[in-house]
Amino acid sequence: MKKVLSGIQPSGKLTLGNYIGAMKNFVKLQNDYACNFMVVDLHAITVPQEPAALREQSEAVAALFIAAGIDPDKANVYMQSHVPPHAELGWILTTLTSMGELERMTQFKDKAAGKDSVGAGLFVYPSLMAADILVYNADLVPVGEDQKQHLELTRDLAGRFNHRFGEYFTIPEPYIPEVGARIMSLDDASKKMSKSNPNPGSYIALLDTPDEIRKKISRATTDSGREVRFDPAEKPEISNLMSIYAECSGMSIAEIQNKYEGQMYGGFKKDLAEAVVSVIEPLQKRYYEIRESGELHDILQRGAEKATETASRTLSDVKERMGFLLPKK
């Protein structure tokens, strides 16, 4: 089976955008690929984190993975920091990465903009992300637009290592799902729905109550005019809401457009809110069951043990090829 690697940072509340754009695809992938899905806590600390919040969010993200339908008997679910080869290979790959490559990363430029001081971890973390992928010799990596540049660096580093030390790393390919909307912010459809947005009204968190979801959708920005029509160029706000509706209801965009032909936004928004609630309520029920049962830590331990077995072999092979003196087994 081809290998898949992906992860989500525990640096805020997971949103409906995370669910539709990533987690729904994780659930599909686990049936056809050997999957590793991790909570990337080492990436989260590239910016300051409150310890108690980091601990809680790490558990929450892992539990939401399972609640969304990831089966720990089919896919490894674990904390990045529980698999030490990630960090060690990250350092090794940092030594193969040039300053120029890291300086060109647009995500670093965006996050560093306007700040007097920026941590070195934020600068070098693309090398750690490359290690996350290469430590399993992953074939496919689900990536959004904001991560494509990092995957290109990963491919370059794999090729560079292979050229210097002999063919070893698989050159990973991006996994782009055939269908699936890119979910944008509720207050500005030109920006991706993000858990890091300071305005909580801009996103639907997966643990928002039904009433909070209804309120946020009722206040979501709409375009001028009253027509429920899918036209991302002319009507980006309503088109974004229609995409959310389609993902949560199973209806096509054309079916939604026909259903609300000649109607105004009010009824559409009410029905949209109920479609979202119908998806999130059962997910939340499973989430709270997992948290209360205490099974999460056993799941994470099993996932980390399996992942470490593969990652340790890769790290040992890499060090041997580079000339490290390896300890006796």
Short mmCIF file of C-alpha atoms in Angstrom, two decimals:
data_model
loop_
_atom_site.label_atom_id
_atom_site.label_comp_id
_atom_site.label_asym_id
_atom_site.label_seq_id
_atom_site.Cartn_x
_atom_site.Cartn_y
_atom_site.Cartn_z
CA MET A 1 0.00 0.00 0.00
CA LYS A 2 1.17 3.51 -0.71
CA LYS A 3 1.94 5.58 2.39
CA VAL A 4 0.17 8.81 3.36
CA LEU A 5 1.27 11.35 5.98
CA SER A 6 -0.61 14.37 7.25
CA GLY A 7 -1.07 16.34 10.44
CA ILE A 8 -2.85 19.26 12.08
CA GLN A 9 -1.42 21.71 14.62
CA PRO A 10 -2.99 21.87 18.09
CA SER A 11 -2.66 25.65 18.13
CA GLY A 12 -6.34 26.59 18.25
CA LYS A 13 -9.85 25.23 17.91
CA LEU A 14 -10.34 22.97 14.91
CA THR A 15 -12.88 24.39 12.49
CA LEU A 16 -15.44 23.19 9.99
CA GLY A 17 -12.82 24.11 7.38
CA ASN A 18 -10.36 21.62 8.94
CA TYR A 19 -13.07 18.95 8.91
CA ILE A 20 -14.18 19.48 5.30
CA GLY A 21 -10.76 20.29 3.86
CA ALA A 22 -8.68 17.68 5.70
CA MET A 23 -10.35 15.28 8.13
CA LYS A 24 -13.09 14.04 5.79
CA ASN A 25 -10.35 13.14 3.32
CA PHE A 26 -8.31 11.42 6.04
CA VAL A 27 -11.28 9.11 6.67
CA LYS A 28 -11.48 8.21 2.97
CA LEU A 29 -7.73 7.67 2.61
CA GLN A 30 -7.44 5.19 5.50
CA ASN A 31 -9.24 2.50 3.49
CA ASP A 32 -6.81 2.51 0.56
CA TYR A 33 -3.47 3.66 1.98
CA ALA A 34 -1.12 3.06 4.93
CA CYS A 35 -1.85 6.28 6.83
CA ASN A 36 -0.10 8.23 9.54
CA PHE A 37 -2.16 11.10 10.98
CA MET A 38 -0.44 13.10 13.66
CA VAL A 39 -1.03 16.04 15.95
CA VAL A 40 1.95 18.22 15.11
CA ASP A 41 2.74 19.64 18.54
CA LEU A 42 6.41 20.30 17.70
CA HIS A 43 5.25 22.64 14.92
CA ALA A 44 2.82 24.37 17.27
CA ILE A 45 5.63 25.64 19.53
CA THR A 46 7.24 27.63 16.71
CA VAL A 47 5.05 30.39 18.19
CA PRO A 48 4.49 30.83 21.96
CA GLN A 49 1.92 28.45 23.49
CA GLU A 50 0.36 28.44 26.94
CA PRO A 51 1.32 25.00 28.38
CA ALA A 52 -2.14 24.10 29.73
CA ALA A 53 -3.80 25.21 26.48
CA LEU A 54 -1.31 23.25 24.36
CA ARG A 55 -1.96 20.10 26.40
CA GLU A 56 -5.74 20.47 26.18
CA GLN A 57 -5.73 21.30 22.46
CA SER A 58 -3.42 18.36 21.72
CA GLU A 59 -5.91 15.97 23.32
CA ALA A 60 -8.83 17.72 21.64
CA VAL A 61 -7.34 17.45 18.13
CA ALA A 62 -6.48 13.78 18.61
CA ALA A 63 -9.98 13.02 19.92
CA LEU A 64 -11.56 14.92 17.01
CA PHE A 65 -9.53 12.81 14.56
CA ILE A 66 -11.17 9.69 16.00
CA ALA A 67 -14.61 11.34 16.30
CA ALA A 68 -14.44 12.34 12.62
CA GLY A 69 -14.15 8.68 11.66
CA ILE A 70 -10.43 7.86 11.61
CA ASP A 71 -10.13 4.25 12.74
CA PRO A 72 -6.99 3.69 14.89
CA ASP A 73 -7.01 0.03 13.76
CA LYS A 74 -6.56 1.20 10.16
CA ALA A 75 -4.43 4.36 10.58
CA ASN A 76 -1.79 5.45 13.07
CA VAL A 77 -2.96 8.41 15.17
CA TYR A 78 -0.29 9.88 17.45
CA MET A 79 1.49 12.94 18.78
CA GLN A 80 4.45 14.11 16.71
CA SER A 81 6.53 14.58 19.88
CA HIS A 82 5.91 10.93 20.87
CA VAL A 83 8.00 9.79 17.87
CA PRO A 84 11.55 11.14 18.48
CA PRO A 85 12.91 10.37 14.97
CA HIS A 86 10.82 13.30 13.65
CA ALA A 87 12.95 15.81 15.54
CA GLU A 88 16.27 14.08 14.89
CA LEU A 89 15.70 13.74 11.15
CA GLY A 90 14.42 17.32 11.23
CA TRP A 91 17.82 18.48 12.47
CA ILE A 92 19.66 16.39 9.87
CA LEU A 93 17.55 17.85 7.06
CA THR A 94 18.06 21.37 8.43
CA THR A 95 21.78 20.89 7.70
CA LEU A 96 20.89 20.09 4.09
CA THR A 97 18.63 23.14 3.71
CA SER A 98 19.98 26.51 2.55
CA MET A 99 19.14 29.85 4.15
CA GLY A 100 17.87 31.08 0.78
CA GLU A 101 15.33 28.26 0.54
CA LEU A 102 13.94 29.08 3.98
CA GLU A 103 13.92 32.84 3.33
CA ARG A 104 11.71 32.29 0.28
CA MET A 105 8.95 30.61 2.29
CA THR A 106 5.90 32.86 2.00
CA GLN A 107 4.33 31.44 5.18
CA PHE A 108 7.38 32.55 7.19
CA LYS A 109 7.21 36.00 5.61
CA ASP A 110 3.51 36.29 6.47
CA LYS A 111 3.91 35.16 10.08
CA ALA A 112 7.03 37.27 10.65
CA ALA A 113 5.59 40.44 9.10
CA GLY A 114 5.55 43.40 11.49
CA LYS A 115 7.23 41.55 14.37
CA ASP A 116 10.37 42.84 16.11
CA SER A 117 11.56 39.35 16.99
CA VAL A 118 10.84 35.98 15.37
CA GLY A 119 11.89 32.59 16.77
CA ALA A 120 14.40 30.53 14.81
CA GLY A 121 11.97 27.59 14.98
CA LEU A 122 9.50 29.43 12.77
CA PHE A 123 12.26 29.94 10.23
CA VAL A 124 13.54 26.34 10.08
CA TYR A 125 10.30 24.44 10.62
CA PRO A 126 9.88 23.59 6.90
CA SER A 127 12.87 21.25 7.35
CA LEU A 128 11.04 19.55 10.23
CA MET A 129 7.95 19.25 8.06
CA ALA A 130 10.11 17.60 5.41
CA ALA A 131 11.33 15.15 8.05
CA ASP A 132 7.73 14.37 9.05
CA ILE A 133 7.08 13.23 5.49
CA LEU A 134 10.39 11.56 4.66
CA VAL A 135 10.77 9.64 7.93
CA TYR A 136 8.01 7.33 6.63
CA ASN A 137 9.04 7.59 2.97
CA ALA A 138 5.50 8.81 2.36
CA ASP A 139 4.22 8.58 -1.20
CA LEU A 140 1.35 11.06 -0.85
CA VAL A 141 0.83 14.17 1.26
CA PRO A 142 -2.56 15.92 1.44
CA VAL A 143 -1.70 19.62 1.21
CA GLY A 144 -3.55 22.90 1.01
CA GLU A 145 -2.44 25.91 -0.99
CA ASP A 146 -0.47 27.28 1.98
CA GLN A 147 1.65 24.12 2.26
CA LYS A 148 2.53 23.48 -1.39
CA GLN A 149 5.78 25.42 -1.09
CA HIS A 150 6.82 23.29 1.88
CA LEU A 151 6.15 20.10 -0.04
CA GLU A 152 8.31 21.39 -2.90
CA LEU A 153 11.14 21.92 -0.40
CA THR A 154 10.60 18.35 0.87
CA ARG A 155 10.91 17.01 -2.68
CA ASP A 156 14.08 19.05 -3.19
CA LEU A 157 15.63 17.78 0.05
CA ALA A 158 14.77 14.16 -0.79
CA GLY A 159 16.42 14.57 -4.19
CA ARG A 160 19.44 16.29 -2.64
CA PHE A 161 19.93 13.50 -0.11
CA ASN A 162 19.54 10.84 -2.82
CA HIS A 163 22.11 12.60 -5.01
CA ARG A 164 24.71 12.90 -2.23
CA PHE A 165 24.20 9.63 -0.37
CA GLY A 166 22.55 7.23 -2.83
CA GLU A 167 18.93 6.63 -3.81
CA TYR A 168 16.87 6.17 -0.67
CA PHE A 169 13.99 8.61 -0.21
CA THR A 170 10.73 8.39 -2.12
CA ILE A 171 9.95 11.74 -3.79
CA PRO A 172 6.51 12.51 -2.29
CA GLU A 173 3.60 13.69 -4.39
CA PRO A 174 0.83 16.08 -3.31
CA TYR A 175 -2.56 14.47 -2.77
CA ILE A 176 -5.30 16.65 -4.22
CA PRO A 177 -8.79 15.23 -3.59
CA GLU A 178 -11.08 14.95 -6.62
CA VAL A 179 -13.82 16.84 -4.83
CA GLY A 180 -13.93 19.02 -1.76
CA ALA A 181 -14.39 22.71 -1.29
CA ARG A 182 -11.86 25.12 0.12
CA ILE A 183 -13.85 26.62 2.98
CA MET A 184 -13.38 30.34 3.44
CA SER A 185 -13.95 32.71 6.36
CA LEU A 186 -17.54 33.62 7.29
CA ASP A 187 -16.63 37.32 7.48
CA ASP A 188 -14.38 37.53 4.41
CA ALA A 189 -14.54 34.95 1.62
CA SER A 190 -11.15 36.07 0.29
CA LYS A 191 -9.48 34.41 3.31
CA LYS A 192 -9.39 30.75 4.32
CA MET A 193 -11.43 29.76 7.38
CA SER A 194 -8.74 29.63 10.04
CA LYS A 195 -8.59 28.66 13.71
CA SER A 196 -5.97 31.39 14.18
CA ASN A 197 -8.34 34.19 13.12
CA PRO A 198 -8.82 36.52 16.13
CA ASN A 199 -12.50 36.97 15.24
CA PRO A 200 -14.40 33.86 16.49
CA GLY A 201 -17.33 34.83 14.26
CA SER A 202 -15.18 34.13 11.20
CA TYR A 203 -15.11 30.37 11.73
CA ILE A 204 -17.29 27.52 12.96
CA ALA A 205 -15.37 25.54 15.57
CA LEU A 206 -16.08 21.82 15.67
CA LEU A 207 -16.94 22.13 19.36
CA ASP A 208 -19.25 25.15 18.99
CA THR A 209 -22.73 24.53 20.40
CA PRO A 210 -25.65 24.29 17.94
CA ASP A 211 -26.86 27.72 19.04
CA GLU A 212 -23.41 29.23 18.48
CA ILE A 213 -23.33 27.70 15.00
CA ARG A 214 -26.78 29.10 14.15
CA LYS A 215 -25.79 32.55 15.40
CA LYS A 216 -22.51 32.60 13.44
CA ILE A 217 -24.19 31.55 10.20
CA SER A 218 -27.01 34.06 10.65
CA ARG A 219 -24.35 36.79 10.94
CA ALA A 220 -22.15 35.50 8.10
CA THR A 221 -21.30 38.12 5.49
CA THR A 222 -23.34 37.99 2.29
CA ASP A 223 -22.96 39.77 -1.04
CA SER A 224 -25.08 42.66 -2.23
CA GLY A 225 -28.31 41.53 -3.86
CA ARG A 226 -30.52 38.73 -2.58
CA GLU A 227 -29.97 35.93 -5.06
CA VAL A 228 -28.69 32.52 -3.92
CA ARG A 229 -26.42 31.90 -6.89
CA PHE A 230 -23.02 30.20 -7.14
CA ASP A 231 -20.61 32.67 -8.70
CA PRO A 232 -17.24 32.85 -6.86
CA ALA A 233 -16.12 35.90 -8.85
CA GLU A 234 -19.26 38.03 -8.51
CA LYS A 235 -20.75 36.54 -5.32
CA PRO A 236 -17.86 35.08 -3.29
CA GLU A 237 -19.60 35.22 0.10
CA ILE A 238 -22.78 33.38 -0.84
CA SER A 239 -20.76 30.96 -3.00
CA ASN A 240 -18.68 30.06 0.07
CA LEU A 241 -21.84 29.41 2.11
CA MET A 242 -23.23 27.29 -0.73
CA SER A 243 -20.01 25.23 -0.72
CA ILE A 244 -20.40 24.61 3.01
CA TYR A 245 -24.05 23.64 2.45
CA ALA A 246 -23.09 21.19 -0.30
CA GLU A 247 -20.40 19.54 1.85
CA CYS A 248 -22.69 19.18 4.86
CA SER A 249 -25.91 18.16 3.08
CA GLY A 250 -24.67 15.96 0.23
CA MET A 251 -26.60 18.12 -2.23
CA SER A 252 -24.90 19.44 -5.34
CA ILE A 253 -24.35 23.16 -5.88
CA ALA A 254 -26.88 23.05 -8.74
CA GLU A 255 -29.49 21.42 -6.49
CA ILE A 256 -28.97 24.07 -3.82
CA GLN A 257 -29.23 26.86 -6.39
CA ASN A 258 -32.49 25.42 -7.74
CA LYS A 259 -33.94 24.92 -4.26
CA TYR A 260 -33.51 28.59 -3.34
CA GLU A 261 -34.28 30.12 -6.72
CA GLY A 262 -36.26 33.30 -6.22
CA GLN A 263 -35.74 33.21 -2.42
CA MET A 264 -33.76 35.54 -0.21
CA TYR A 265 -30.80 34.77 2.03
CA GLY A 266 -32.75 34.33 5.29
CA GLY A 267 -34.30 30.93 4.61
CA PHE A 268 -31.12 29.69 2.95
CA LYS A 269 -29.04 30.59 6.02
CA LYS A 270 -31.45 28.88 8.41
CA ASP A 271 -31.35 25.66 6.39
CA LEU A 272 -27.57 25.91 6.07
CA ALA A 273 -27.22 26.19 9.85
CA GLU A 274 -29.29 23.03 10.36
CA ALA A 275 -27.23 21.16 7.76
CA VAL A 276 -24.02 22.10 9.60
CA VAL A 277 -25.49 21.18 12.99
CA SER A 278 -26.60 17.79 11.62
CA VAL A 279 -22.96 17.02 10.75
CA ILE A 280 -21.33 18.44 13.87
CA GLU A 281 -23.70 17.11 16.56
CA PRO A 282 -22.90 13.39 16.06
CA LEU A 283 -19.19 14.23 15.75
CA GLN A 284 -19.35 16.07 19.10
CA LYS A 285 -21.22 13.18 20.74
CA ARG A 286 -18.45 10.76 19.72
CA TYR A 287 -15.79 13.29 20.78
CA TYR A 288 -17.11 13.56 24.33
CA GLU A 289 -17.44 9.78 24.56
CA ILE A 290 -13.76 9.41 23.64
CA ARG A 291 -12.61 12.06 26.09
CA GLU A 292 -14.64 10.60 28.95
CA SER A 293 -13.70 6.96 28.29
CA GLY A 294 -9.96 7.51 28.77
CA GLU A 295 -9.20 5.44 25.65
CA LEU A 296 -7.43 8.31 23.89
CA HIS A 297 -4.04 7.86 25.55
CA ASP A 298 -4.00 4.15 24.69
CA ILE A 299 -4.79 5.00 21.06
CA LEU A 300 -1.99 7.57 20.95
CA GLN A 301 0.50 5.18 22.54
CA ARG A 302 -0.30 2.39 20.07
CA GLY A 303 -0.07 4.81 17.15
CA ALA A 304 3.26 6.20 18.35
CA GLU A 305 4.74 2.73 18.84
CA LYS A 306 3.83 1.67 15.31
CA ALA A 307 5.04 4.96 13.83
CA THR A 308 8.30 4.84 15.80
CA GLU A 309 9.08 1.37 14.46
CA THR A 310 9.02 2.64 10.87
CA ALA A 311 10.58 6.03 11.60
CA SER A 312 13.49 4.54 13.59
CA ARG A 313 14.44 2.27 10.68
CA THR A 314 14.47 5.24 8.32
CA LEU A 315 16.56 7.34 10.69
CA SER A 316 19.07 4.54 11.17
CA ASP A 317 19.40 4.06 7.39
CA VAL A 318 19.88 7.79 6.87
CA LYS A 319 22.57 8.05 9.56
CA GLU A 320 24.41 5.03 8.21
CA ARG A 321 24.45 6.49 4.71
CA MET A 322 25.71 9.83 6.00
CA GLY A 323 28.58 8.23 7.91
CA PHE A 324 27.39 8.40 11.51
CA LEU A 325 28.89 5.85 13.89
CA LEU A 326 25.86 3.85 14.93
CA PRO A 327 25.44 2.26 18.37
CA LYS A 328 25.65 -1.52 18.65
CA LYS A 329 22.26 -3.23 18.53
#
